[in-house]
Amino acid sequence: MRSFGERTEILRHCACRVRPAVHWYKLCLALLILPSIGLAQLNHIEMAARLLSQGQVDQAETEARQALGNPTTRALAFAMLGTIRLQEGRYEESASFLTQALALNPHLVGARTSLGNACLLQGKPELARKSFQEAVRLDPGNFNARFELAKVEASLHNYRRSLDAAGPIVAQLSGSDDGILLLATDYGSLGRQEELEALARNWEQLSAPSDESSLEFGNVLAMFGMTLEAKQIFEAEEAKIAAHPSSTLAFKLGKSYMSLGILDRAEQNFQRALDLNPACADCDQSLAEIAERQGNTEKALAFLVAAKQLAPEDPEILFEFGKVCLQRNLLEDALPALAKAAALKPERDPYVYVLASANVAQGNLSNAASLFARLLQKHPHDAVLKYSMGAVDYLQGKYAEAESSLRQSLRAQPDQVAASYYLGLTYDALGQDDRAVAVFRDLLKGHPRHAPSYVKLGSILLRQHNYDEAQQDLERAISLDSGSVQAHYQLGLLFRRLGKTAESDNQFAESRKLEAERSSQTDLKLRLLLPD
Amino acid sequence: MSLCERSNLSGSRREFLRQLGWLGSAVPASILLRGLRDAATLQRSSASPASRKPASSADHVTGFHFTDVAAQAGLGRAINVFGGGTHKRWLLEETGCGVALFDYDNDGWLDIFMVNGTRFEGISPQHQPSNFLFHNNRDGSFTDVTEKAGLLRSGWGQGCCVGDYDNDGYDDLVVTYWGGIVLYHNNGDGTFTDVTQKAGLEQNGPARRWNTGCCFVDYDRDGHLDLFVANYVNLDPQGAPQPGENQYCRYYGLSVACGPQGMGGGTNILYHNRGDGTFEDVSERSGVTIPRGPVAPISVSDQWVPVGSYGLGVCAADFDNDGWPDIYVACDSVPSRFYHNNQDGTFEELGAELGCALNENGTAQGGMGVGVGDYDCDGWLDIVKTNYADQTANLYHNNGDGTFYDAVFQAGLGINTKYLGWGVGLFDLDNDGWPDIFMSNGHVFPTVDSKRLHVTFKQGKTVYRNLGNGSFTDVTSATGPAVTQPHSSRGTAFGDFDNDGDVDVAIINMNEAPSLLRNDCLSRNNWLKVRCIGTKSNRSAVGARVRVVTGQHSQINEVMSGSSYMSQNDFRLHFGLSRASQADLVEVRWPLGLLESFKNVSANQLLVVQEGQGIIRGEKFGKR
């Protein structure tokens, strides 16, 4: 399901594409509405509009400023200047000019609509909505004003209001790709499946919708569960792209397939995009994501290395790179990348969390504790964070604090294996054997296959001379995890206590063998060897 | 900020949790659990250079305070020389030296012997570094009498141990080397004679043996001190791989001296004292050669399988209270060794089986130094072992049934893994009747300082105060800047050099002057020292077990040769009596079995006890 933000992005894109034509249209309307304008001054406005349409922005501005001198054309002149600024991407100035225009003449519908767009582009949707609403009030039949209002309502997740605004122009909207996109979002969000399906049929009737619109429509359908229809659209686009290769479109198609979970197709398209544009860091990142989903972290890492070389300051790439390095135990590479990502985006809690985890892996426990504490300040009752903090406290030997954090975590979320396990370890470290035993026994009731708990329980019972139960637990641990060095070692100690020398020797031998194997694997301090 | 971004930021708590949950699976508890197994890493030491400050109120909480008086004591010129100062090419340059606190001239005051090393390069023949012997002037200062005593010698000195092997009343000295050992006979007139050859202790094999920790021990209870010598690695610098050459020669991306991983180990040695001033090598038939190292040096670049001893610190003591001394060897990167005395001239290596070879997880650690004492006063000697960086120490609690368990976490020592530990001792530093723990630390690679790692080459010491309930608290920062002053320390010896009734510490600092930490014990607690003189038993009374009872509290200690890191502690056994003005009972079990007890012994004195003669004198000490 696409997030609201992503859907908003789609709608904003629609607005941007329509903007230039709409502005010209609005200006013409404004010209038609206004009476009593002298021919000479109107000529300046006319000339400005003509020059603007030809792309001669500077000359258009000169003409518009000429019209400023006459009070009767001043409002239009400001409106024209506002339009010019909008075209130039200078939204704040545009809004200022348009506001001045409307102060002089509140009935300039076009200016109002343009102001709404300026507000939208400044990230002020509420103000934009007010402008569009006023434009519609002034001119209820104004298509563009209604369309803009409907779009901004949808972006604010007011889908019903969006449909209300679009109501009088639904027929027209159903005949254009942008219009269908808006209606699809509204219908889908309101669960009006039949109308959504009807739109899918309408889409098929459209003559030559753009590739981007097609992809976006497919994404909307996918978002609302019409995966078959979405896939058909994507496949059609894929055939078109094959004839007219485009890296951007291939990338977008990759994203689309990914949203459907069709990873092989997604991978093909990302690879195609990358082949067409080797500098596409996003392509590398997306390919890495697919590899990760397929469980191939080595392949993921290769792509992320490439992405990082292309975009060394991209926080998301740095984060993904660091995360995969961490999974692959490449701590010396993980830490700097994660630290940088968290520094670039300190508000991204997952970045901070994974950085903290990497610090734990590296053994920088005080750093990890500080990072977890920072997260806990924002989310003081989060069970996972409480557990993480408790585990780090334990590793630092702060057993009282560990006990407190872990108990709080378990109160918030009782069935946590890791938190319970660490609580048991904490009680053991505090010398509170009975409590430790109780915690492990409780944990094992709910998770009877948790081998480490059997090992720990067994070793405590061994210390307490409870040999029978200790033996049962240690043997159970071995049956669940035959590679547990500790289980074999503790069982060896137990057999020794019982005078079973042969059995004891066997267990010690197995423990030594496993330890040697483990050591040979961890002897290697892994580090990426990056190409020069 | 665009609408798009804002939507993501205002993502629900559910989304945050979903991400955490997903990331939790990417960073599973196994990573956090690995921290438990591998232990937390070093933290960069933030200790600033020592500055003198008067004892603060915090010191009274610990009851003791250390001041480094090495310079004013005249030890400042006894600079240790051991391998490269900024870069070490071979493993041999890392181990450092031991130190002995012993009274070589029987004047009642501890003297200091410091082993010294050398370098492969940069030493002129005219200025070869030598070991040092400093005579205690009894006024807080010492005089260098090395040459006068006949102890000038250069070489890759490792450790030392003391014992009166010929029972002539004067403690003799053994110094171990890479390439041999030297037995110095104490002539009783302030001089020593190298009697290595005469005693049959020359090592004439084809390869140079790397002798490390040693201890005198009367393993067969014939009244004569025998000699146990640990061996570390079978090393040939000429054939050894170079720094960075393979995985065993790298440390956090740094190229470092290789080993001990990747190399073959040495083989331990036991010399039986014939009683006539000579020794015979009984290593094979005694069983201490298990595990045996290769005859020739070997080196592998991967899939290393340990072969041999890899022994460093050693100590002999009666761990199972059967009256026969056992031998414990701290070993590096392999299981440590516990040689149980079979009472028939042989030993059986049972470290792993008895639970004192590995940590609780069954993992071998980089064992360096050994401290022996009864930390929980239950009448059974426990073992504290220092280990490599990123590892906890071990505190092997003696269960009283011949087995041990590693109580390092329960005892509160597990909080520190940022140090690389060497010398260690279990001594009552505040005289409250409970042995505390003191550890000397320092890394092996000077080049760690070139990278912003979690470790530093020079490190402060760590001091743990015994709380009397089976656990300790880290009081390092409250015991004076001399403790936190960073050095790359190695050998450490414990004893009362100023005869003021507390336990001081002498420390070898690699490539620096030594430290002599004077304990200014601030508590008003009382104490008792016991010096045992054997008659039928060996004269040094090595192996004598002393028990001191005050009220309901009972403490034991044993006269030991060796221990700590290749060092030798004061033979006088120290007991803190807390507020008791007397020891209700002092019991001595002599090595050959005689038991003598004395009641109502006044506190604050040195009790000199002779086997079969009882208390022959008491010497009052006091604060200077």
Tab-separated table of N, CA and C in Angstrom, chain B residues 35-159:
chain	number	residue	atom	x	y	z
B	35	GLY	N	27.920	-9.796	21.966
B	35	GLY	CA	28.637	-8.920	22.872
B	35	GLY	C	28.877	-9.594	24.202
B	36	LEU	N	27.918	-10.414	24.627
B	36	LEU	CA	28.093	-11.137	25.875
B	36	LEU	C	29.222	-12.117	25.737
B	37	ARG	N	29.278	-12.830	24.617
B	37	ARG	CA	30.300	-13.829	24.446
B	37	ARG	C	31.658	-13.203	24.275
B	38	ASP	N	31.729	-12.230	23.418
B	38	ASP	CA	33.017	-11.619	23.129
B	38	ASP	C	33.365	-10.510	24.082
B	39	ALA	N	32.395	-10.178	24.854
B	39	ALA	CA	32.561	-9.122	25.862
B	39	ALA	C	32.695	-7.764	25.214
B	40	ALA	N	32.313	-6.750	25.974
B	40	ALA	CA	32.359	-5.393	25.452
B	40	ALA	C	33.796	-5.003	25.174
B	41	THR	N	33.928	-3.994	24.302
B	41	THR	CA	35.257	-3.610	23.886
B	41	THR	C	35.877	-2.591	24.828
B	42	LEU	N	37.068	-2.252	24.512
B	42	LEU	CA	37.726	-1.253	25.318
B	42	LEU	C	37.104	0.101	25.076
B	43	GLN	N	37.164	0.875	26.070
B	43	GLN	CA	36.811	2.279	25.895
B	43	GLN	C	38.103	3.047	25.932
B	44	ARG	N	38.159	4.089	25.174
B	44	ARG	CA	39.381	4.862	25.167
B	44	ARG	C	39.634	5.374	26.569
B	45	SER	N	40.818	5.123	27.058
B	45	SER	CA	41.141	5.558	28.403
B	45	SER	C	41.228	7.065	28.425
B	46	SER	N	40.525	7.653	29.327
B	46	SER	CA	40.533	9.111	29.384
B	46	SER	C	41.378	9.604	30.536
B	47	ALA	N	42.230	8.703	31.068
B	47	ALA	CA	43.033	9.086	32.227
B	47	ALA	C	44.009	10.177	31.842
B	48	SER	N	44.045	11.163	32.630
B	48	SER	CA	44.986	12.252	32.376
B	48	SER	C	46.249	11.989	33.171
B	49	PRO	N	47.324	12.643	32.845
B	49	PRO	CA	48.570	12.415	33.583
B	49	PRO	C	48.353	12.596	35.077
B	50	ALA	N	49.043	11.789	35.831
B	50	ALA	CA	48.844	11.798	37.279
B	50	ALA	C	49.160	13.161	37.841
B	51	SER	N	48.366	13.538	38.769
B	51	SER	CA	48.668	14.782	39.473
B	51	SER	C	48.501	14.497	40.936
B	52	ARG	N	49.380	15.047	41.708
B	52	ARG	CA	49.299	14.805	43.133
B	52	ARG	C	48.100	15.531	43.697
B	53	LYS	N	47.394	14.812	44.533
B	53	LYS	CA	46.338	15.489	45.257
B	53	LYS	C	46.214	14.801	46.602
B	54	PRO	N	45.806	15.539	47.557
B	54	PRO	CA	45.684	14.929	48.878
B	54	PRO	C	44.535	13.936	48.879
B	55	ALA	N	44.566	13.047	49.817
B	55	ALA	CA	43.504	12.060	49.928
B	55	ALA	C	42.176	12.770	50.097
B	56	SER	N	41.226	12.346	49.317
B	56	SER	CA	39.910	12.972	49.410
B	56	SER	C	39.022	12.117	50.287
B	57	SER	N	37.853	12.637	50.529
B	57	SER	CA	36.923	11.872	51.359
B	57	SER	C	36.586	10.544	50.692
B	58	ALA	N	36.623	10.536	49.343
B	58	ALA	CA	36.320	9.282	48.641
B	58	ALA	C	37.306	8.191	49.018
B	59	ASP	N	38.557	8.585	49.304
B	59	ASP	CA	39.560	7.580	49.647
B	59	ASP	C	39.201	6.859	50.927
B	60	HIS	N	38.581	7.586	51.820
B	60	HIS	CA	38.229	6.932	53.066
B	60	HIS	C	37.182	5.864	52.832
B	61	VAL	N	36.426	6.024	51.780
B	61	VAL	CA	35.448	4.993	51.457
B	61	VAL	C	36.170	3.717	51.082
B	62	THR	N	37.227	3.789	50.317
B	62	THR	CA	37.951	2.599	49.941
B	62	THR	C	38.897	2.160	51.042
B	63	GLY	N	39.344	3.034	51.857
B	63	GLY	CA	40.239	2.659	52.944
B	63	GLY	C	41.682	2.545	52.545
B	64	PHE	N	42.002	2.766	51.296
B	64	PHE	CA	43.402	2.724	50.916
B	64	PHE	C	43.628	3.677	49.737
B	65	HIS	N	44.862	4.074	49.598
B	65	HIS	CA	45.220	5.059	48.594
B	65	HIS	C	46.657	4.767	48.159
B	66	PHE	N	46.897	4.820	46.878
B	66	PHE	CA	48.234	4.500	46.390
B	66	PHE	C	48.941	5.744	45.877
B	67	THR	N	50.219	5.808	46.174
B	67	THR	CA	51.060	6.892	45.661
B	67	THR	C	52.281	6.254	45.005
B	68	ASP	N	52.592	6.698	43.813
B	68	ASP	CA	53.756	6.155	43.130
B	68	ASP	C	55.008	6.846	43.639
B	69	VAL	N	55.801	6.129	44.382
B	69	VAL	CA	57.002	6.716	44.976
B	69	VAL	C	58.266	6.188	44.311
B	70	ALA	N	58.143	5.613	43.126
B	70	ALA	CA	59.302	4.994	42.468
B	70	ALA	C	60.445	5.990	42.298
B	71	ALA	N	60.112	7.166	41.835
B	71	ALA	CA	61.167	8.144	41.568
B	71	ALA	C	61.862	8.544	42.860
B	72	GLN	N	61.078	8.905	43.859
B	72	GLN	CA	61.722	9.345	45.095
B	72	GLN	C	62.396	8.192	45.810
B	73	ALA	N	62.003	6.972	45.480
B	73	ALA	CA	62.656	5.813	46.099
B	73	ALA	C	63.957	5.460	45.402
B	74	GLY	N	64.254	6.167	44.325
B	74	GLY	CA	65.502	5.895	43.620
B	74	GLY	C	65.390	4.854	42.537
B	75	LEU	N	64.176	4.517	42.140
B	75	LEU	CA	63.987	3.492	41.111
B	75	LEU	C	63.826	4.110	39.723
B	76	GLY	N	63.870	5.418	39.660
B	76	GLY	CA	63.561	6.105	38.415
B	76	GLY	C	64.489	5.765	37.267
B	77	ARG	N	65.713	5.372	37.581
B	77	ARG	CA	66.646	5.076	36.498
B	77	ARG	C	66.591	3.614	36.055
B	78	ALA	N	65.762	2.848	36.706
B	78	ALA	CA	65.657	1.431	36.326
B	78	ALA	C	64.680	1.276	35.172
B	79	ILE	N	65.091	1.834	34.044
B	79	ILE	CA	64.193	1.853	32.889
B	79	ILE	C	64.097	0.461	32.280
B	80	ASN	N	62.916	0.007	32.100
B	80	ASN	CA	62.703	-1.274	31.427
B	80	ASN	C	62.945	-1.125	29.931
B	81	VAL	N	63.624	-2.081	29.374
B	81	VAL	CA	63.862	-2.086	27.931
B	81	VAL	C	63.264	-3.374	27.403
B	82	PHE	N	62.296	-3.240	26.544
B	82	PHE	CA	61.668	-4.465	26.062
B	82	PHE	C	61.091	-4.251	24.674
B	83	GLY	N	61.872	-4.599	23.684
B	83	GLY	CA	61.396	-4.538	22.312
B	83	GLY	C	61.207	-3.105	21.844
B	84	GLY	N	60.617	-2.971	20.662
B	84	GLY	CA	60.434	-1.651	20.097
B	84	GLY	C	59.468	-0.817	20.919
B	85	GLY	N	59.750	0.463	20.979
B	85	GLY	CA	58.875	1.333	21.770
B	85	GLY	C	57.616	1.733	21.008
B	86	THR	N	57.763	1.915	19.712
B	86	THR	CA	56.614	2.380	18.927
B	86	THR	C	56.091	1.330	17.965
B	87	HIS	N	56.854	0.286	17.809
B	87	HIS	CA	56.428	-0.736	16.851
B	87	HIS	C	57.076	-2.052	17.243
B	88	LYS	N	56.300	-3.111	17.269
B	88	LYS	CA	56.846	-4.405	17.647
B	88	LYS	C	56.709	-5.367	16.470
B	89	ARG	N	57.822	-5.963	16.159
B	89	ARG	CA	57.851	-6.804	14.973
B	89	ARG	C	57.540	-8.266	15.297
B	90	TRP	N	57.931	-8.665	16.509
B	90	TRP	CA	57.730	-10.058	16.873
B	90	TRP	C	57.035	-10.176	18.225
B	91	LEU	N	56.384	-11.314	18.383
B	91	LEU	CA	55.651	-11.604	19.609
B	91	LEU	C	56.544	-11.469	20.833
B	92	LEU	N	57.808	-11.803	20.659
B	92	LEU	CA	58.739	-11.772	21.777
B	92	LEU	C	58.842	-10.392	22.403
B	93	GLU	N	58.544	-9.380	21.632
B	93	GLU	CA	58.670	-8.003	22.131
B	93	GLU	C	57.471	-7.553	22.946
B	94	GLU	N	56.513	-8.441	23.144
B	94	GLU	CA	55.261	-8.014	23.771
B	94	GLU	C	55.116	-8.447	25.225
B	95	THR	N	55.792	-9.528	25.604
B	95	THR	CA	55.453	-10.132	26.901
B	95	THR	C	55.924	-9.332	28.108
B	96	GLY	N	57.036	-8.631	27.960
B	96	GLY	CA	57.476	-7.850	29.119
B	96	GLY	C	58.085	-8.705	30.207
B	97	CYS	N	58.294	-8.080	31.363
B	97	CYS	CA	59.090	-8.700	32.422
B	97	CYS	C	58.374	-8.778	33.758
B	98	GLY	N	58.953	-9.629	34.605
B	98	GLY	CA	58.429	-9.784	35.955
B	98	GLY	C	59.247	-9.009	36.976
B	99	VAL	N	58.745	-9.020	38.205
B	99	VAL	CA	59.398	-8.294	39.295
B	99	VAL	C	59.247	-9.118	40.574
B	100	ALA	N	60.250	-9.049	41.436
B	100	ALA	CA	60.191	-9.791	42.698
B	100	ALA	C	60.347	-8.844	43.864
B	101	LEU	N	59.505	-9.045	44.864
B	101	LEU	CA	59.694	-8.372	46.151
B	101	LEU	C	60.133	-9.454	47.136
B	102	PHE	N	61.396	-9.455	47.482
B	102	PHE	CA	61.875	-10.461	48.426
B	102	PHE	C	63.042	-9.897	49.219
B	103	ASP	N	63.248	-10.477	50.342
B	103	ASP	CA	64.274	-9.996	51.267
B	103	ASP	C	65.525	-10.829	51.059
B	104	TYR	N	66.355	-10.377	50.150
B	104	TYR	CA	67.489	-11.231	49.779
B	104	TYR	C	68.569	-11.279	50.853
B	105	ASP	N	68.594	-10.237	51.715
B	105	ASP	CA	69.667	-10.200	52.713
B	105	ASP	C	69.143	-10.443	54.129
B	106	ASN	N	67.871	-10.874	54.214
B	106	ASN	CA	67.293	-11.237	55.515
B	106	ASN	C	67.399	-10.138	56.563
B	107	ASP	N	67.284	-8.917	56.132
B	107	ASP	CA	67.313	-7.821	57.116
B	107	ASP	C	65.913	-7.384	57.516
B	108	GLY	N	64.931	-8.110	57.028
B	108	GLY	CA	63.567	-7.807	57.402
B	108	GLY	C	62.885	-6.783	56.520
B	109	TRP	N	63.573	-6.369	55.495
B	109	TRP	CA	62.999	-5.363	54.586
B	109	TRP	C	63.032	-5.896	53.160
B	110	LEU	N	61.947	-5.684	52.470
B	110	LEU	CA	61.825	-6.195	51.110
B	110	LEU	C	62.706	-5.419	50.143
B	111	ASP	N	63.438	-6.168	49.363
B	111	ASP	CA	64.211	-5.590	48.284
B	111	ASP	C	63.457	-5.839	46.972
B	112	ILE	N	63.949	-5.213	45.928
B	112	ILE	CA	63.226	-5.335	44.653
B	112	ILE	C	64.173	-5.839	43.568
B	113	PHE	N	63.740	-6.894	42.906
B	113	PHE	CA	64.480	-7.377	41.740
B	113	PHE	C	63.589	-7.189	40.513
B	114	MET	N	64.146	-6.569	39.498
B	114	MET	CA	63.372	-6.317	38.283
B	114	MET	C	64.060	-6.986	37.102
B	115	VAL	N	63.320	-7.838	36.448
B	115	VAL	CA	63.840	-8.464	35.232
B	115	VAL	C	63.833	-7.415	34.125
B	116	ASN	N	64.787	-7.540	33.236
B	116	ASN	CA	64.819	-6.615	32.103
B	116	ASN	C	64.966	-7.377	30.794
B	117	GLY	N	64.642	-6.700	29.712
B	117	GLY	CA	64.729	-7.320	28.402
B	117	GLY	C	65.753	-6.620	27.541
B	118	THR	N	65.496	-6.642	26.270
B	118	THR	CA	66.417	-5.988	25.334
B	118	THR	C	65.647	-5.637	24.064
B	119	ARG	N	66.383	-5.309	23.050
B	119	ARG	CA	65.753	-5.010	21.767
B	119	ARG	C	66.515	-5.744	20.675
B	120	PHE	N	65.895	-5.939	19.572
B	120	PHE	CA	66.577	-6.536	18.432
B	120	PHE	C	67.489	-5.529	17.756
B	121	GLU	N	67.117	-4.272	17.872
B	121	GLU	CA	67.918	-3.257	17.193
B	121	GLU	C	68.150	-2.090	18.138
B	122	GLY	N	69.191	-1.382	17.865
B	122	GLY	CA	69.393	-0.102	18.550
B	122	GLY	C	70.042	-0.202	19.902
B	123	ILE	N	70.579	-1.339	20.261
B	123	ILE	CA	71.264	-1.454	21.553
B	123	ILE	C	72.753	-1.631	21.283
B	124	SER	N	73.536	-0.755	21.843
B	124	SER	CA	74.976	-0.890	21.608
B	124	SER	C	75.543	-1.919	22.575
B	125	PRO	N	76.603	-2.617	22.163
B	125	PRO	CA	77.196	-3.634	23.044
B	125	PRO	C	77.653	-3.063	24.384
B	126	GLN	N	77.970	-1.755	24.364
B	126	GLN	CA	78.469	-1.167	25.611
B	126	GLN	C	77.335	-0.791	26.561
B	127	HIS	N	76.145	-0.748	26.038
B	127	HIS	CA	75.028	-0.313	26.894
B	127	HIS	C	73.899	-1.316	26.865
B	128	GLN	N	74.258	-2.540	27.100
B	128	GLN	CA	73.231	-3.580	27.137
B	128	GLN	C	72.393	-3.410	28.400
B	129	PRO	N	71.093	-3.434	28.248
B	129	PRO	CA	70.254	-3.321	29.449
B	129	PRO	C	70.405	-4.563	30.317
B	130	SER	N	70.226	-4.374	31.601
B	130	SER	CA	70.388	-5.476	32.536
B	130	SER	C	69.217	-5.534	33.499
B	131	ASN	N	69.125	-6.686	34.169
B	131	ASN	CA	68.183	-6.769	35.294
B	131	ASN	C	68.667	-5.810	36.384
B	132	PHE	N	67.776	-5.593	37.362
B	132	PHE	CA	68.121	-4.683	38.464
B	132	PHE	C	67.842	-5.355	39.793
B	133	LEU	N	68.764	-5.131	40.741
B	133	LEU	CA	68.468	-5.469	42.124
B	133	LEU	C	68.631	-4.205	42.948
B	134	PHE	N	67.584	-3.853	43.665
B	134	PHE	CA	67.617	-2.663	44.514
B	134	PHE	C	67.498	-3.080	45.968
B	135	HIS	N	68.435	-2.626	46.750
B	135	HIS	CA	68.423	-2.918	48.181
B	135	HIS	C	67.615	-1.877	48.910
B	136	ASN	N	66.768	-2.348	49.837
B	136	ASN	CA	65.896	-1.462	50.599
B	136	ASN	C	66.715	-0.788	51.700
B	137	ASN	N	66.735	0.536	51.664
B	137	ASN	CA	67.496	1.295	52.660
B	137	ASN	C	66.716	1.523	53.956
B	138	ARG	N	65.487	1.036	53.983
B	138	ARG	CA	64.635	1.107	55.159
B	138	ARG	C	64.097	2.506	55.469
B	139	ASP	N	64.345	3.394	54.561
B	139	ASP	CA	63.858	4.763	54.779
B	139	ASP	C	62.992	5.232	53.620
B	140	GLY	N	62.497	4.288	52.874
B	140	GLY	CA	61.676	4.642	51.728
B	140	GLY	C	62.460	4.717	50.440
B	141	SER	N	63.769	4.561	50.544
B	141	SER	CA	64.589	4.620	49.339
B	141	SER	C	65.297	3.288	49.118
B	142	PHE	N	65.824	3.152	47.924
B	142	PHE	CA	66.506	1.918	47.536
B	142	PHE	C	67.832	2.274	46.864
B	143	THR	N	68.743	1.325	46.906
B	143	THR	CA	70.040	1.513	46.254
B	143	THR	C	70.257	0.403	45.246
B	144	ASP	N	70.726	0.791	44.087
B	144	ASP	CA	70.995	-0.173	43.025
B	144	ASP	C	72.242	-0.971	43.385
B	145	VAL	N	72.069	-2.232	43.659
B	145	VAL	CA	73.207	-3.092	44.021
B	145	VAL	C	73.382	-4.219	43.006
B	146	THR	N	72.865	-3.999	41.793
B	146	THR	CA	72.845	-5.072	40.792
B	146	THR	C	74.232	-5.626	40.535
B	147	GLU	N	75.129	-4.722	40.266
B	147	GLU	CA	76.467	-5.179	39.908
B	147	GLU	C	77.156	-5.801	41.106
B	148	LYS	N	76.996	-5.143	42.219
B	148	LYS	CA	77.630	-5.644	43.445
B	148	LYS	C	77.119	-7.043	43.776
B	149	ALA	N	75.852	-7.273	43.476
B	149	ALA	CA	75.248	-8.562	43.811
B	149	ALA	C	75.555	-9.633	42.773
B	150	GLY	N	76.148	-9.215	41.662
B	150	GLY	CA	76.481	-10.195	40.630
B	150	GLY	C	75.297	-10.576	39.770
B	151	LEU	N	74.363	-9.653	39.645
B	151	LEU	CA	73.137	-9.981	38.896
B	151	LEU	C	73.049	-9.241	37.554
B	152	LEU	N	74.140	-8.645	37.138
B	152	LEU	CA	74.124	-8.002	35.831
B	152	LEU	C	73.993	-9.070	34.755
B	153	ARG	N	73.030	-8.899	33.918
B	153	ARG	CA	72.851	-9.854	32.825
B	153	ARG	C	71.892	-9.248	31.817
B	154	SER	N	72.185	-9.454	30.547
B	154	SER	CA	71.311	-8.959	29.477
B	154	SER	C	70.683	-10.125	28.742
B	155	GLY	N	69.561	-9.832	28.176
B	155	GLY	CA	68.882	-10.873	27.394
B	155	GLY	C	67.400	-10.587	27.368
B	156	TRP	N	66.667	-11.475	26.764
B	156	TRP	CA	65.203	-11.316	26.724
B	156	TRP	C	64.629	-11.910	28.011
B	157	GLY	N	64.871	-11.170	29.112
B	157	GLY	CA	64.380	-11.607	30.409
B	157	GLY	C	62.866	-11.641	30.443
B	158	GLN	N	62.324	-12.648	31.082
B	158	GLN	CA	60.871	-12.786	31.152
B	158	GLN	C	60.398	-12.653	32.600
B	159	GLY	N	60.485	-13.730	33.346
B	159	GLY	CA	59.945	-13.703	34.700
B	159	GLY	C	60.969	-14.080	35.738
